[in-house]
mmCIF file of C-alpha atoms in Angstrom:
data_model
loop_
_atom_site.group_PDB
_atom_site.id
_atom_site.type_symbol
_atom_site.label_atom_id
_atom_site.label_comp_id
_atom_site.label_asym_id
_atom_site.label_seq_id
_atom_site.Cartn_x
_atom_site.Cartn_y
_atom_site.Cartn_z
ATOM 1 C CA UNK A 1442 35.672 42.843 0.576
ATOM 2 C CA UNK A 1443 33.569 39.605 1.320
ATOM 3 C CA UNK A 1444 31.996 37.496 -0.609
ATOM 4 C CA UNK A 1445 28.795 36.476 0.196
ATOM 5 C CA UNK A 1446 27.325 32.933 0.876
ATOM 6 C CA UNK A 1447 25.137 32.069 -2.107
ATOM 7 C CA UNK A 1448 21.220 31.933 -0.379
ATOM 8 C CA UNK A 1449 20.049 28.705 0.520
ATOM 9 C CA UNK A 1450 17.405 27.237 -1.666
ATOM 10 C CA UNK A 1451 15.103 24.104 0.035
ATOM 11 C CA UNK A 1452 15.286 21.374 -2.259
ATOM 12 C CA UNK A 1453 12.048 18.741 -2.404
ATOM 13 C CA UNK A 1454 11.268 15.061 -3.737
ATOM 14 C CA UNK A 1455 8.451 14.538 -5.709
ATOM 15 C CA UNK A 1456 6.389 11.505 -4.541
ATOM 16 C CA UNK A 1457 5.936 10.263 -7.557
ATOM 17 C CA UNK A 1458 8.745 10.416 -9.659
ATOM 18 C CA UNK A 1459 11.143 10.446 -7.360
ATOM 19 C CA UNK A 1460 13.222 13.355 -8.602
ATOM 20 C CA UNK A 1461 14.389 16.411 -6.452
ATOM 21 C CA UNK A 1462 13.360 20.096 -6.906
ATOM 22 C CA UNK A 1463 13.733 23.105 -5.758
ATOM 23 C CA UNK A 1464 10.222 23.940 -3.236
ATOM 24 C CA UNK A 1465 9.273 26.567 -5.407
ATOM 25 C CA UNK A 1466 8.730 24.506 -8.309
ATOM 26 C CA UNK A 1467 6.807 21.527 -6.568
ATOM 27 C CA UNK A 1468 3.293 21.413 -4.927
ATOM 28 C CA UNK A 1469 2.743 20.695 -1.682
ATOM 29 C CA UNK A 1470 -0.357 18.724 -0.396
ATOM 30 C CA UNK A 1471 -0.993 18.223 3.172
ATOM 31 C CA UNK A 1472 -3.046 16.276 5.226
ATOM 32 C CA UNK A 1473 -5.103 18.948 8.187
ATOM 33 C CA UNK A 1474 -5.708 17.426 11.357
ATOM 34 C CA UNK A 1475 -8.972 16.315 10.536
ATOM 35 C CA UNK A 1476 -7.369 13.976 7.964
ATOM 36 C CA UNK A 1477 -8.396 15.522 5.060
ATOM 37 C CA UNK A 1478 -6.411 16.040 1.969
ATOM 38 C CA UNK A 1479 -5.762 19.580 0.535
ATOM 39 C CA UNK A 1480 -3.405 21.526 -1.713
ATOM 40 C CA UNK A 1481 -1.404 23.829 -0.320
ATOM 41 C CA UNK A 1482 -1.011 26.746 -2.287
ATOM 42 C CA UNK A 1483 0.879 28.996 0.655
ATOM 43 C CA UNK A 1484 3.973 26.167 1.247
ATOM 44 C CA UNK A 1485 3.432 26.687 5.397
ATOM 45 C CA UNK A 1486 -0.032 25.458 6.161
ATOM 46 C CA UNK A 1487 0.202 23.172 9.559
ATOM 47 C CA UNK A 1488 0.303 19.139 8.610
ATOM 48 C CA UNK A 1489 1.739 16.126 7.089
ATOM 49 C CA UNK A 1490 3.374 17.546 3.683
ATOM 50 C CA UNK A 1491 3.945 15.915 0.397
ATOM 51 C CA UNK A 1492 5.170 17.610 -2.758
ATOM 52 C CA UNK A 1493 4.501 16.577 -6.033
ATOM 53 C CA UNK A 1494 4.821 17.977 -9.771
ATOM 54 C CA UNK A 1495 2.635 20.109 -11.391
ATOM 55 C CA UNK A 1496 2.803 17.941 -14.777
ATOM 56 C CA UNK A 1497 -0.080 15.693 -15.786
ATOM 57 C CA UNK A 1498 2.235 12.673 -15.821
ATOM 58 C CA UNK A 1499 3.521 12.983 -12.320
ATOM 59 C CA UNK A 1500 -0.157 13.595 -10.880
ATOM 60 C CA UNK A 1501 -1.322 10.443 -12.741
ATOM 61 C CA UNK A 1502 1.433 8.300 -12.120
ATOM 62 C CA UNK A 1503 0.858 9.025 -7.762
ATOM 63 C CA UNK A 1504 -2.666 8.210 -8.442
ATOM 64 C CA UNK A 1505 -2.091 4.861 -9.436
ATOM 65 C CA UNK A 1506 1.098 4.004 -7.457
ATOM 66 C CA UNK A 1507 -0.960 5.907 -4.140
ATOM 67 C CA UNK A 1508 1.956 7.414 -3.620
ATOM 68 C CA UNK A 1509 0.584 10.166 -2.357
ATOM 69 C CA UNK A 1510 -1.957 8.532 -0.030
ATOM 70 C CA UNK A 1511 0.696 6.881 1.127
ATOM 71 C CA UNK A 1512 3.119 10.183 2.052
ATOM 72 C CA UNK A 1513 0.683 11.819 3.454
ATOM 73 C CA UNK A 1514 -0.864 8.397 5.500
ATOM 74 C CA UNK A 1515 -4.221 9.367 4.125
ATOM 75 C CA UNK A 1516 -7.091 8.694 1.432
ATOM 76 C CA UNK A 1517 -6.932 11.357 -1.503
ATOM 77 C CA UNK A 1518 -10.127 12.757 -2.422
ATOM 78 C CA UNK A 1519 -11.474 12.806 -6.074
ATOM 79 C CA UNK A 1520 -11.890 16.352 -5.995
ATOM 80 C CA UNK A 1521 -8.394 16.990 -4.547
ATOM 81 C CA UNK A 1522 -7.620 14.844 -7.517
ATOM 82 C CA UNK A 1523 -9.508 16.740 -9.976
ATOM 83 C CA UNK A 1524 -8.458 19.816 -8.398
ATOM 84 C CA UNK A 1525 -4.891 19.156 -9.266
ATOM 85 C CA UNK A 1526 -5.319 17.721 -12.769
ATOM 86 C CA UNK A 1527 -7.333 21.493 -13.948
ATOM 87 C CA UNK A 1528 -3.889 23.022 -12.602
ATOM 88 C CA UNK A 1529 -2.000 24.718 -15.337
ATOM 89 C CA UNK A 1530 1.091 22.893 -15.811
ATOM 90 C CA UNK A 1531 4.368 24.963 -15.787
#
């Protein structure tokens, strides 16, 4: 009998606090190739990724550091902004 290989889980930093995560449990924002900002809801859309948690603190906290504009080498929109805070948190 052999034992199998546990499955491989990809493991993400959050932009703004720094901590890791497994994918699953961050969000991912990416920047499309017309250089606007969006949230990824599928994990594979084509562009510049950044992941980020879903909690209030973490979303405020890359607002005012820009962390995020700064992963993703682009502006953030308000509504992108808004968009995130209306998110249910986990």
């Amino acid at each position: 009998m052999r034992l199998q290989k546990p499955k491989h889980r990809p493991v993400r930093t959050c932009v703004s606090c720094r901590e890791e995560a497994g994918k699953g449990e961050l969000m991912r924002l990416v920047r499309r190739p017309d250089g606007s900002v969006a949230l990824d809801s599928t994990g594979r859309a084509a562009g510049r990724g950044a992941y980020l948690h879903a909690s209030a603190e973490c979303i405020q906290l890359a607002r005012k550091r820009r962390s995020l504009d700064r992963a993703l080498g682009a502006a953030v929109q308000a509504e992108v902004w808004a968009e995130l805070l209306s998110r249910p948190s986990p």
